[in-house]
Structure formats: structure tokens, C-alpha cells
mmCIF file of C-alpha atoms in Angstrom:
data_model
loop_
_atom_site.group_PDB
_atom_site.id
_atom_site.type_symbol
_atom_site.label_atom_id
_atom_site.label_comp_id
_atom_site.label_asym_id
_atom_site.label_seq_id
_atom_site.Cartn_x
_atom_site.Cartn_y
_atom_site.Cartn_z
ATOM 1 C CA UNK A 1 30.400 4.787 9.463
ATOM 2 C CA UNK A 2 28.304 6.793 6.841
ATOM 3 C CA UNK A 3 28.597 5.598 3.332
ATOM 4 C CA UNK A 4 31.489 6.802 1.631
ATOM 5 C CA UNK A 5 30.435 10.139 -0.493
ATOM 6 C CA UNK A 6 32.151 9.890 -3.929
ATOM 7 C CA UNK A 7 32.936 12.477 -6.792
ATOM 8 C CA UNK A 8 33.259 11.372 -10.358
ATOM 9 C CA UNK A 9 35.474 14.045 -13.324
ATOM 10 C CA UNK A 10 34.411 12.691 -17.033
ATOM 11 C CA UNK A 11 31.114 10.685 -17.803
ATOM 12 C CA UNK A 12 32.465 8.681 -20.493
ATOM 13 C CA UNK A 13 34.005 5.460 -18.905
ATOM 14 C CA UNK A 14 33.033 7.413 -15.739
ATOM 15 C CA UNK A 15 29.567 6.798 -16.404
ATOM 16 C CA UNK A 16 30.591 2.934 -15.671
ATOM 17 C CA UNK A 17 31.876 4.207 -12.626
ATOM 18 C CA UNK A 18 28.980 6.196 -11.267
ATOM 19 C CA UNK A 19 26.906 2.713 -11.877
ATOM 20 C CA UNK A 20 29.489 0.688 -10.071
ATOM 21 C CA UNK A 21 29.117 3.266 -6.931
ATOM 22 C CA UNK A 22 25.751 2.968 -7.204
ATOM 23 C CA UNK A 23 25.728 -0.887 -7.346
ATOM 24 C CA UNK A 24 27.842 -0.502 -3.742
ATOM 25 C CA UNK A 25 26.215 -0.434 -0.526
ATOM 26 C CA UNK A 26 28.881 1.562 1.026
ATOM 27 C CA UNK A 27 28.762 4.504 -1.364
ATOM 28 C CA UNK A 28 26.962 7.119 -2.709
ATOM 29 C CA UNK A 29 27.642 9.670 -5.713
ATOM 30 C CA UNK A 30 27.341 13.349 -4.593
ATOM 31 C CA UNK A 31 28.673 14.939 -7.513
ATOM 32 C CA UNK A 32 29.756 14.563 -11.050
ATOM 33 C CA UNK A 33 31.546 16.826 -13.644
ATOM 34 C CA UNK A 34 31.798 16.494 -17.226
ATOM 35 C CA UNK A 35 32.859 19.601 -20.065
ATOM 36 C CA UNK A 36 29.760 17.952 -22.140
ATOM 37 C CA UNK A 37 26.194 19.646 -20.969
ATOM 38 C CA UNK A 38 24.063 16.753 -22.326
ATOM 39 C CA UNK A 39 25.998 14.023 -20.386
ATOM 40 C CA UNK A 40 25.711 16.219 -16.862
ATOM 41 C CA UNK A 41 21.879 17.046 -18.034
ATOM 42 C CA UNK A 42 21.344 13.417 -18.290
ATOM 43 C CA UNK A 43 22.159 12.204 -15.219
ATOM 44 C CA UNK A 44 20.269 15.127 -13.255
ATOM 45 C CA UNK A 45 17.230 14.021 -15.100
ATOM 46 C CA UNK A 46 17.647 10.793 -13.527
ATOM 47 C CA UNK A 47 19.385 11.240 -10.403
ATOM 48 C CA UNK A 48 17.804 15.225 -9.167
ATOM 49 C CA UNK A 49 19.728 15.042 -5.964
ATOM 50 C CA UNK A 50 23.103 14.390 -7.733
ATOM 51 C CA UNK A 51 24.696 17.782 -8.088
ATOM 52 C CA UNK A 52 26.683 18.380 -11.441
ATOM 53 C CA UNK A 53 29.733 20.591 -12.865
ATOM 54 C CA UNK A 54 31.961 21.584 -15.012
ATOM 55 C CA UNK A 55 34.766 22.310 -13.172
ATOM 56 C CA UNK A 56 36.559 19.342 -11.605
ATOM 57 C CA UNK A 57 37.477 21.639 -8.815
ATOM 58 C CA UNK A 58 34.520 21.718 -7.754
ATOM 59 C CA UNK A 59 34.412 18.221 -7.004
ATOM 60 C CA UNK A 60 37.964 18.017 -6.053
ATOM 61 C CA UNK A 61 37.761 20.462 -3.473
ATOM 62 C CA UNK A 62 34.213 19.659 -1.787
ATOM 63 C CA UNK A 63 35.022 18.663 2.167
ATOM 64 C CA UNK A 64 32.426 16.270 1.820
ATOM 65 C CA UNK A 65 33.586 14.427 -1.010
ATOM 66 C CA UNK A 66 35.918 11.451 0.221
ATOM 67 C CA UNK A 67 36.896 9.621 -2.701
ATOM 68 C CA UNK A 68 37.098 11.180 -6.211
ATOM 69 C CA UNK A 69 37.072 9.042 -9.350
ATOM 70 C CA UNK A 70 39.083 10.470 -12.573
ATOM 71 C CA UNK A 71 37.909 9.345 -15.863
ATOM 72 C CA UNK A 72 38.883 12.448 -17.679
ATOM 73 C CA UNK A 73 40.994 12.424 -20.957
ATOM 74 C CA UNK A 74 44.428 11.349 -19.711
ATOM 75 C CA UNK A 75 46.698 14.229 -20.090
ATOM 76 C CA UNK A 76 44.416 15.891 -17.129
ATOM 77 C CA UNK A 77 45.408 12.608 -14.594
ATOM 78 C CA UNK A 78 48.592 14.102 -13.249
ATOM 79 C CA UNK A 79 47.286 17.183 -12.279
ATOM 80 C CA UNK A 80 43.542 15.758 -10.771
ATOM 81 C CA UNK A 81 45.365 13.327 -8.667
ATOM 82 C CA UNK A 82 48.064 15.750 -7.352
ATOM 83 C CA UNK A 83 44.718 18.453 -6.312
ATOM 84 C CA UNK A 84 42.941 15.405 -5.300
ATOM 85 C CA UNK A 85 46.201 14.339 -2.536
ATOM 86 C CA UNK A 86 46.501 17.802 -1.976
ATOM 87 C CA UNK A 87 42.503 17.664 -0.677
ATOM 88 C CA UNK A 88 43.193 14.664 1.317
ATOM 89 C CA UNK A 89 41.058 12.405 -1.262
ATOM 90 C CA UNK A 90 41.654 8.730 -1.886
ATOM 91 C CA UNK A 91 41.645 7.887 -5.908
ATOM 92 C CA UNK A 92 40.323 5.787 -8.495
ATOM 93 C CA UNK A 93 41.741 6.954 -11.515
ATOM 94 C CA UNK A 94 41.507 5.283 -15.321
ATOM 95 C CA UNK A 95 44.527 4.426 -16.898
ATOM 96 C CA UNK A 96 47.319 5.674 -17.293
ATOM 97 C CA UNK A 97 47.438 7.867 -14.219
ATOM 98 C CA UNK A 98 50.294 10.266 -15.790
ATOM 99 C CA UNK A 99 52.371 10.158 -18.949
ATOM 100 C CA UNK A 100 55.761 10.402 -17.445
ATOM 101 C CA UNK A 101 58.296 8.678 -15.728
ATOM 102 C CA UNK A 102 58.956 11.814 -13.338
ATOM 103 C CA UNK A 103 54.813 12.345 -12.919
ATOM 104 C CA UNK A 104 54.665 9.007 -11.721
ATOM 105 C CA UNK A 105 57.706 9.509 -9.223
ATOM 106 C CA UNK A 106 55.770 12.346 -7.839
ATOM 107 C CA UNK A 107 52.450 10.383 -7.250
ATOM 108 C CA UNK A 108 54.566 8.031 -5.452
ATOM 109 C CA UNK A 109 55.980 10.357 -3.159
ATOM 110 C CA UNK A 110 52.979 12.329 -2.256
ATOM 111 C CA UNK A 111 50.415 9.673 -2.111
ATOM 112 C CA UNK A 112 53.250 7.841 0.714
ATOM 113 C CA UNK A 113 53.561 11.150 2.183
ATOM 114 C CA UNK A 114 49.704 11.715 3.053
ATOM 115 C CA UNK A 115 49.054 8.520 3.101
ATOM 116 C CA UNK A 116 46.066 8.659 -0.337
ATOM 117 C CA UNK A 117 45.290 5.288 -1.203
ATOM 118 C CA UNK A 118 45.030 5.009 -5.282
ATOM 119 C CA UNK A 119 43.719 2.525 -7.479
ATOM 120 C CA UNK A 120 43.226 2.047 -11.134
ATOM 121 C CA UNK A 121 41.089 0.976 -13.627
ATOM 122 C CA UNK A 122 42.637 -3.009 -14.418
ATOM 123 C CA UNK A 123 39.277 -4.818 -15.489
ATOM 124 C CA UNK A 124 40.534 -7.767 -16.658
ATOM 125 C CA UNK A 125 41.595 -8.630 -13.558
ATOM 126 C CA UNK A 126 37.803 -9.010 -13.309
ATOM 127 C CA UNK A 127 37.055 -11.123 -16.548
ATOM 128 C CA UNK A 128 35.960 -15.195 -15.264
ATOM 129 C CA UNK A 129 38.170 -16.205 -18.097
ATOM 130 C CA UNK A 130 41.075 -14.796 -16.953
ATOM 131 C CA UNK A 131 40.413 -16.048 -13.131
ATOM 132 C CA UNK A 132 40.206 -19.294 -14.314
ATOM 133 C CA UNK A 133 43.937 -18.995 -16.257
ATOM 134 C CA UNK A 134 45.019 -17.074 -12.937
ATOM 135 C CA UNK A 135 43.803 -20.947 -11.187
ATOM 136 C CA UNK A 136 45.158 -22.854 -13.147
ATOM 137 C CA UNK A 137 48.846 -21.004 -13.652
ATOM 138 C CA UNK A 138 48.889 -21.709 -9.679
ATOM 139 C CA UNK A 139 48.781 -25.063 -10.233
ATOM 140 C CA UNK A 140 51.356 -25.053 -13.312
ATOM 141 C CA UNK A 141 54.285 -23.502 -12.244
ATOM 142 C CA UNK A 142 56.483 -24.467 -15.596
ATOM 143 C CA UNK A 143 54.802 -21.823 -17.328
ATOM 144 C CA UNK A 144 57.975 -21.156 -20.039
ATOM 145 C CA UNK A 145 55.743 -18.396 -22.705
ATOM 146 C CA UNK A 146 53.194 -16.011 -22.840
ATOM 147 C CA UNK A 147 51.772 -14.973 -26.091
ATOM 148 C CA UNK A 148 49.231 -12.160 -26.035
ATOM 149 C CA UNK A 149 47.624 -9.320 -28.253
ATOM 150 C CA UNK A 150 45.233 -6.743 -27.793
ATOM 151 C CA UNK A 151 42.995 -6.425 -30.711
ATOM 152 C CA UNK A 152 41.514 -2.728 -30.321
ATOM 153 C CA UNK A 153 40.059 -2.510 -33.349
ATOM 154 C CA UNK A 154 39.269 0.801 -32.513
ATOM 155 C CA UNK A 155 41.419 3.031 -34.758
ATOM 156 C CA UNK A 156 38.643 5.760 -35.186
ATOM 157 C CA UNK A 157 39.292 6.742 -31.664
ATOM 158 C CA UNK A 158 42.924 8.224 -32.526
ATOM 159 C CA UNK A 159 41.718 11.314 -34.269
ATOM 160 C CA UNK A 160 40.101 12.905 -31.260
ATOM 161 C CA UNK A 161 41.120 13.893 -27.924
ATOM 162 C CA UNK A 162 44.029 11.406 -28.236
ATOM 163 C CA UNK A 163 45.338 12.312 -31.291
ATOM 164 C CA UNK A 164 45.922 16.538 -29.561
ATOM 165 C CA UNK A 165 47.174 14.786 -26.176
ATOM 166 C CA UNK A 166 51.034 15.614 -25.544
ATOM 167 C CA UNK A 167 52.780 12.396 -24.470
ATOM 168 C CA UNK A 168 49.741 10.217 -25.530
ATOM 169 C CA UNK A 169 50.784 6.562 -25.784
ATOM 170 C CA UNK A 170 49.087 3.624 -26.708
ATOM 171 C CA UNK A 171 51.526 1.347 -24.394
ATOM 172 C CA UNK A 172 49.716 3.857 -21.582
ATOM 173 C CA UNK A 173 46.298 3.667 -22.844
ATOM 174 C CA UNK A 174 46.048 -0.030 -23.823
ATOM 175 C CA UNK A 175 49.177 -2.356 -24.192
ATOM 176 C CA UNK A 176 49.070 -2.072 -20.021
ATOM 177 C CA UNK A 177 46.117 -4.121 -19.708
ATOM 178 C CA UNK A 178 47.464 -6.751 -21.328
ATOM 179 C CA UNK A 179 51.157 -6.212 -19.121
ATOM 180 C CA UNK A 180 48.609 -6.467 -16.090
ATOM 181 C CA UNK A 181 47.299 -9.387 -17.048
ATOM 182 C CA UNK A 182 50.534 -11.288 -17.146
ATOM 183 C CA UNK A 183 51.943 -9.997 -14.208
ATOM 184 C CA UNK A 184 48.898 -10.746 -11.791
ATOM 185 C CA UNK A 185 48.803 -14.370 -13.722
ATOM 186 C CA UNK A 186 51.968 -15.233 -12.986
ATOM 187 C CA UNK A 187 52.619 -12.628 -9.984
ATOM 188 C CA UNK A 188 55.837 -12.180 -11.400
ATOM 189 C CA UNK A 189 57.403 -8.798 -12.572
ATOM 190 C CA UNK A 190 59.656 -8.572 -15.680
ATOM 191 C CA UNK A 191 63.569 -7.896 -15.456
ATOM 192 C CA UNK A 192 63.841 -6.640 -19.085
ATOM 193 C CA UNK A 193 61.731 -4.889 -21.996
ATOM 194 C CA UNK A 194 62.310 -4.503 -25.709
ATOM 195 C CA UNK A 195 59.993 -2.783 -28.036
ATOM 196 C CA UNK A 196 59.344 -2.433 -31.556
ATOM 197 C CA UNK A 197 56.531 -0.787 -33.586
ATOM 198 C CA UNK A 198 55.544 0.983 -36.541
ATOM 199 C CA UNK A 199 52.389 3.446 -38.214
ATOM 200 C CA UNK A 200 51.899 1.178 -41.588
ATOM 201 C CA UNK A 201 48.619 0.691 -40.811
ATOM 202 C CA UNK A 202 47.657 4.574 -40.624
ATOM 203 C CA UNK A 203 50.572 6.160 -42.026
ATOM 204 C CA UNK A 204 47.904 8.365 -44.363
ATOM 205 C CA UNK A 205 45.612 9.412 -41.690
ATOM 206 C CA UNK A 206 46.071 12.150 -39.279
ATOM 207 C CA UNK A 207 47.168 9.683 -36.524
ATOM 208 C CA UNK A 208 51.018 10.170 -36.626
ATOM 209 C CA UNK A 209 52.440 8.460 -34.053
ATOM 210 C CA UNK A 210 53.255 4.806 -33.914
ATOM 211 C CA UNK A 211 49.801 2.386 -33.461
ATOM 212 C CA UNK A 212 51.668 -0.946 -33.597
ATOM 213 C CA UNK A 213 53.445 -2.217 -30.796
ATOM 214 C CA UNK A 214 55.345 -5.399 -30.080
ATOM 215 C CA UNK A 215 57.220 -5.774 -26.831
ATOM 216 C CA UNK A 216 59.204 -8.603 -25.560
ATOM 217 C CA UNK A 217 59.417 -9.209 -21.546
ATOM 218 C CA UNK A 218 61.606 -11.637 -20.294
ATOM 219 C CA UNK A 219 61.465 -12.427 -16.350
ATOM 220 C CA UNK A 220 63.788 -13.732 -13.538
ATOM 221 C CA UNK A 221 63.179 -17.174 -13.863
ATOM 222 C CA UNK A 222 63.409 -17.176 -17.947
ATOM 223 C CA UNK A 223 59.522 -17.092 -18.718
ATOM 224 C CA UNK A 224 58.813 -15.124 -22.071
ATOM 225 C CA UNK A 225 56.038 -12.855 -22.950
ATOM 226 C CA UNK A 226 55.313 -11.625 -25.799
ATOM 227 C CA UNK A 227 52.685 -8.515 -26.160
ATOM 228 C CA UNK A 228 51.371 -6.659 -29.534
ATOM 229 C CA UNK A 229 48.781 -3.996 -28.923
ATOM 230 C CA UNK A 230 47.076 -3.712 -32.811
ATOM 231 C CA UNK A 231 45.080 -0.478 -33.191
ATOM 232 C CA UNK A 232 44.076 -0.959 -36.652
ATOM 233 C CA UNK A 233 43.386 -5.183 -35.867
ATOM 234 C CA UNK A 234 39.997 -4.949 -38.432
ATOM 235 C CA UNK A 235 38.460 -7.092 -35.820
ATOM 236 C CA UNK A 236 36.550 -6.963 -33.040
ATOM 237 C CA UNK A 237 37.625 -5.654 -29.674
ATOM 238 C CA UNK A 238 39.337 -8.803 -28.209
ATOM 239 C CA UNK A 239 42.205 -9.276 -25.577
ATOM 240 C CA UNK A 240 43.798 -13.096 -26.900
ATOM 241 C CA UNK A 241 46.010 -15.097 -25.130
ATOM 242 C CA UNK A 242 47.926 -18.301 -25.374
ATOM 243 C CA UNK A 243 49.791 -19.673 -22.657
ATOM 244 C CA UNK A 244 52.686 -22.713 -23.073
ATOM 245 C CA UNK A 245 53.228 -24.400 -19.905
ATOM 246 C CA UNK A 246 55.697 -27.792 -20.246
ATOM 247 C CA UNK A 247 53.025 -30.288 -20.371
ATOM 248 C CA UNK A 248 50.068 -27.914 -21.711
ATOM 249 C CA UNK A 249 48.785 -25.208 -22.953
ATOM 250 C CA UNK A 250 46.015 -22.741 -22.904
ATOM 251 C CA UNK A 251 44.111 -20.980 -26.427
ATOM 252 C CA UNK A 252 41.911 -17.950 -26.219
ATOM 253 C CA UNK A 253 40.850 -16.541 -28.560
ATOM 254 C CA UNK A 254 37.785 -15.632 -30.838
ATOM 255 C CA UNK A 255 37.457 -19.041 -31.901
ATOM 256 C CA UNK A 256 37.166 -19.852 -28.469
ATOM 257 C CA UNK A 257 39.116 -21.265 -25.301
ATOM 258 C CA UNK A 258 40.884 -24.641 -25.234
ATOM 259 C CA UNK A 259 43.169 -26.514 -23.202
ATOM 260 C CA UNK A 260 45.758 -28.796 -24.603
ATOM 261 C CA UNK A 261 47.001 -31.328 -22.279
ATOM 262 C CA UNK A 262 50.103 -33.446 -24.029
ATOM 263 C CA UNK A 263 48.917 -32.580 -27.577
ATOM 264 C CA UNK A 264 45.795 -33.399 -27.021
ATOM 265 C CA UNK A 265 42.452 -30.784 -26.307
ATOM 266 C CA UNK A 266 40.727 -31.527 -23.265
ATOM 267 C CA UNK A 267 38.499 -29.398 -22.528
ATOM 268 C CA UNK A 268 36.970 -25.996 -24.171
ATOM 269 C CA UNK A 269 34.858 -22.853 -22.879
ATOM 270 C CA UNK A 270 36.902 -22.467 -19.901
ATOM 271 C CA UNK A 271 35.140 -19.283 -18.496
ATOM 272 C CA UNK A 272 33.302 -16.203 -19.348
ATOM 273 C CA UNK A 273 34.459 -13.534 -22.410
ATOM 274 C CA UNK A 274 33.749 -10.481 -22.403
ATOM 275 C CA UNK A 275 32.535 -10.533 -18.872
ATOM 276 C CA UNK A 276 31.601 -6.808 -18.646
ATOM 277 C CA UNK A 277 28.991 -7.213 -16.049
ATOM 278 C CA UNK A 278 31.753 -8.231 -13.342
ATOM 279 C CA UNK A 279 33.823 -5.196 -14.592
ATOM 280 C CA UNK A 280 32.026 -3.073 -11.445
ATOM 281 C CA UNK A 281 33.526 -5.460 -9.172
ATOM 282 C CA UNK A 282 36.526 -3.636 -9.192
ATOM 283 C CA UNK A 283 35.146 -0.731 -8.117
ATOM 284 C CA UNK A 284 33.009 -1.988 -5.187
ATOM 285 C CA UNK A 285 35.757 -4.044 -3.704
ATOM 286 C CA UNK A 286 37.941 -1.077 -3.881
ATOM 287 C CA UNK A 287 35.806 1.259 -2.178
ATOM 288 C CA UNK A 288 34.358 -1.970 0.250
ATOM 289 C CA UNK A 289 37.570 -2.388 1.201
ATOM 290 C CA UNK A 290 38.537 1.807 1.806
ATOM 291 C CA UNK A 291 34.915 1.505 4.077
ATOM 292 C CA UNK A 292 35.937 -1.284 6.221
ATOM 293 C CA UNK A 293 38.924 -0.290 6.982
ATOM 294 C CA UNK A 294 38.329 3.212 7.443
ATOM 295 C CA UNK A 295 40.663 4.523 4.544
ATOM 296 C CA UNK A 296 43.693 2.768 6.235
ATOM 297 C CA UNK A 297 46.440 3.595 3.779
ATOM 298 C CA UNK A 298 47.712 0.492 1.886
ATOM 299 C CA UNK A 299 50.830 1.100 -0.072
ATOM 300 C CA UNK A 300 49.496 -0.330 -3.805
ATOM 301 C CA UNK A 301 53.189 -1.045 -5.158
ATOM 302 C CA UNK A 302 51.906 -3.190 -8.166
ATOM 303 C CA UNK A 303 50.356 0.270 -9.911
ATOM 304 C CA UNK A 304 53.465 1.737 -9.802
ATOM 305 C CA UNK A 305 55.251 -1.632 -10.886
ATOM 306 C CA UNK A 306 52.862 -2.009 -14.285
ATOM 307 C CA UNK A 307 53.552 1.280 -14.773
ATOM 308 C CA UNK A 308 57.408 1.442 -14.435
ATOM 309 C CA UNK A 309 57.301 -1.500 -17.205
ATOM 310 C CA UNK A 310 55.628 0.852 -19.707
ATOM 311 C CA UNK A 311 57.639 3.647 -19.583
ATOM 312 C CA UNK A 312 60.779 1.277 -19.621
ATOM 313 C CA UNK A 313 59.027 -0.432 -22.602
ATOM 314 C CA UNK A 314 58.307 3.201 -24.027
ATOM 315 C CA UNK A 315 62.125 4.232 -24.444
ATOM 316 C CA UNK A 316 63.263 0.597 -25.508
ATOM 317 C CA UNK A 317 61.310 1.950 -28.260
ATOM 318 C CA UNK A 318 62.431 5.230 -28.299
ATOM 319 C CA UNK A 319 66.396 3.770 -28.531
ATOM 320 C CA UNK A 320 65.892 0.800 -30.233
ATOM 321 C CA UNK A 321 67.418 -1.538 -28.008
ATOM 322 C CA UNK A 322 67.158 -3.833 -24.927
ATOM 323 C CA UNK A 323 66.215 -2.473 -21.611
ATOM 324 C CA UNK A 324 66.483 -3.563 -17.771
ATOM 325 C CA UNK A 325 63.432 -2.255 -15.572
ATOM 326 C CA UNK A 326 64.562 -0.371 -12.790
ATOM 327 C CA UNK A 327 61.260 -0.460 -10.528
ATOM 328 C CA UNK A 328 63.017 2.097 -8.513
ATOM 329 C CA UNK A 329 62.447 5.975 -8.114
ATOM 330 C CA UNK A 330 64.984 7.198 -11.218
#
């Protein structure tokens, strides 16, 4: 089989994506579109055989292309990965990959119907850290409370492109790495959602919408997590975690990593954090795994899960109250 030929729309986090193809044996970039000039000029300059575009049809539409990659701004998603199935391509897309609840509905219809596979863009799925929590949650099943923030940090980026998107939500965009993260941990899904949040932090800029978000999920078997996504954190960039189990517990966080083991700390520096060089990894195995088995469709049920607990946690905020997760089509 010849190596899978790959299209990439938006060289910002797509440049990390055009690396990670090229750091797979089983793939090659053909083609990659971007609206900015100097990003497309750059890669010619160092890749002359790569051809480059501004128009994502282009891409989307090539008969050679076999798997497209979408890391354009995310009100564009919905529309890419409909052309995309429409083109017979399989997807990688960056979160969010739509900003409804009846977008999403679609993309699960049509990528069943023509059988597309899709992933997305969950890296800290890839993090050592968080494989080592993953290992030891296995082994500690009375796991009772999650506690977990996302410290973006990165306020600066609301004023652009985000800031003019309809629908734009920071659950979307960044509080659903953190969900991830809790559901592949404990491989559990959430029964209910409630959500609070507020704009304090930049109620005088020209960000208008809510950038602080606590949610509440409570599962099936009574285990609690709790997840704030800060905007405006005045920290660095950090994903923290603490993690009560009946006999122990784990702390991340920028201090460090510990492990408490009936009050007392046992051991420290559990894994690796940030672990951005493993971050490709999710990328290669996807497309490794669309090589060997010849793009046999695989129904990926936990995108659609992870994202049926944001939009549930997106009107518990939007009515104020308590919500049930209904993980079917509604």
C-alpha cells in the first residue's frame, strides 16, 4: 500500500500536524492551505515539492488526497468536514469539530453513512504524566473525586479570530481537554452536568462573553469531578489535577507531582509535564492505524461522547440549573 497522501487547511497548530505526518512512515504531505502568504511561502521554501493554497477546496477536493487534516479557525470545522465526507476523506480535525448540538448530529450521521473515520486533536491523552495517572486509576478503582483546572493563561488570544466567531465557546475550545482527560482516566462517562461562570476577569475588554467556567460532573457510580477552565489564570499554561482515591491521592500541579498514600507522600515526579514532544504520537498512531487497516471504518463513539458533555454542560449554563446528558441523537 502507498503511503497515505495527506492534506493539511490552517498552518497554525496545523503546522504541528504537517511535522507529525512527516515524522510517520506511512504518510506524506501533498498539500497545504493557509489564508496567510508568509506561512504557505515558508513551507515551499523548505519543502519545493509540497504544493500550497489558499482555498481549502483545493485540498478538499484533490482525488489524490486521502486524509485531510483541519486546523482552521473553528467556526470553518462543520463545513470542512461535511466537504471532506462528501469527498470520501477520512479526518483529523482540531477541536471542537462544530459548535452545535445539531452540527454534531449531522457529522454523526454522515460519517456512519460513508463510513469516514474522524479523529480529533486530544493531546493529553499523550502527556507521560497523565499515562501514568491513567495506570495507576486501573489499579485504584475507589476513585470518589476529581479536581481539575485548566490554567490558559492565555487571555490575549480572545480578541482575535475568537472573539468575531459565532457560537465560540471556551467549554469547546479548552474546558474539553480537561473533560477528556477524566473520562479516558476513569473510562467512565458522566450522567449529569452543571455549570457556572462569569466575565469578572475581562468584563472591560472587548472579550464579552463568559471566560470563567466551573462545571460539576457527577457519574453512575457517584464519582465527582470538578472542572474550571481560567482564561485570565495570570499563570502559566498548565492543565492541574488532583485525584482522591479512598486510601490516596494524587497532586499535580506546578509545584510538582506527589502521591499521598494514607496521609503520608510517597513518592514525587511521577512522569513527564509538558510532554510536547509525544504530542505527534497522536497523529502517527491515527494515521498508522488508517494504513494498516486500509481505512477500515471504526465507529469513534467517545468523540461524539466528550462532545455531547459540552454542549449539555453549555446550556446547564445557559439555564442555570442541573442537567442529565443524553448521549443520544436529540
Amino acid at each position: 500500500m502507498k503511503k497515505i497522501k495527506v492534506g493539511i487547511i490552517g498552518l497554525g497548530v496545523g503546522y504541528k500536524h504537517f511535522e507529525a505526518y512527516n515524522f510517520s512512515k506511512s504518510s506524506t504531505v501533498k498539500s497545504v492551505c493557509d489564508f496567510d502568504k508568509k506561512k504557505l511561502f515558508k513551507i515551499k521554501k523548505n519543502y519545493p515539492k509540497i504544493i500550497i493554497t489558499q482555498n481549502s477546496s483545493d485540498i478538499i477536493e484533490d482525488k489524490e488526497i486521502d486524509l485531510v487534516s483541519i486546523a482552521s479557525y473553528d467556526g470553518y470545522h462543520y463545513e470542512q468536514i461535511k466537504q471532506c465526507i462528501k469527498n470520501k476523506k477520512h479526518i483529523f480535525v482540531e477541536k471542537p469539530f462544530c459548535l452545535s448540538l445539531k452540527q454534531l448530529n449531522t457529522i454523526d450521521i454522515l460519517t456512519k453513512k460513508f463510513k469516514i473515520n474522524i479523529e480529533s486533536n486530544y493531546v493529553l491523552r499523550t502527556t507521560d504524566i497523565f499515562k501514568k495517572i491513567l495506570n495507576y486509576t486501573k489499579y485504584n478503582k475507589d476513585l470518589y473525586f476529581i479536581d481539575a483546572d485548566y490554567l490558559w493563561g492565555r487571555y490575549k488570544k480572545l480578541f482575535g479570530w475568537r472573539n468575531k466567531t459565532k457560537d465560540f465557546s471556551l467549554i469547546l475550545g479548552g474546558a474539553i481537554h480537561i473533560i477528556d482527560l477524566i473520562c479516558w482516566i476513569t473510562n467512565k462517562y458522566p450522567i449529569t452536568v452543571s455549570t457556572l461562570s462569569n466575565n469578572i476577569a475581562l468584563n472591560k475588554s472587548k472579550f464579552k462573553k463568559n471566560s470563567f467556567f466551573l462545571i460539576i460532573l457527577k457519574f453512575k457510580n457517584g464519582l465527582i469531578a470538578k472542572v474550571s477552565f481560567n482564561s485570565n489564570s495570570n499563570t502559566k499554561h498548565f492543565h492541574q489535577i488532583k485525584l482522591y482515591y479512598k486510601n490516596s491521592s494524587i497532586f499535580h500541579g506546578p509545584q510538582g507531582t506527589d502521591i499521598f498514600v494514607n496521609s503520608k507522600k510517597i513518592k514525587t515526579k511521577i512522569g513527564k509535564y509538558p510532554d510536547k514532544k509525544n504530542r505527534k504520537n497522536l497523529i502517527s498512531d491515527y494515521v498508522e492505524k488508517l494504513y494498516k487497516t486500509k481505512f477500515k471504518y471504526v465507529y469513534n463513539k467517545r468523540l461524539f461522547k466528550i462532545m455531547k458533555i459540552c454542549f449539555a454542560a453549555i446550556q446547564s449554563d445557559k439555564k442555570n440549573k442541573l442537567l442529565k446528558i443524553n448521549y443520544g441523537r436529540n
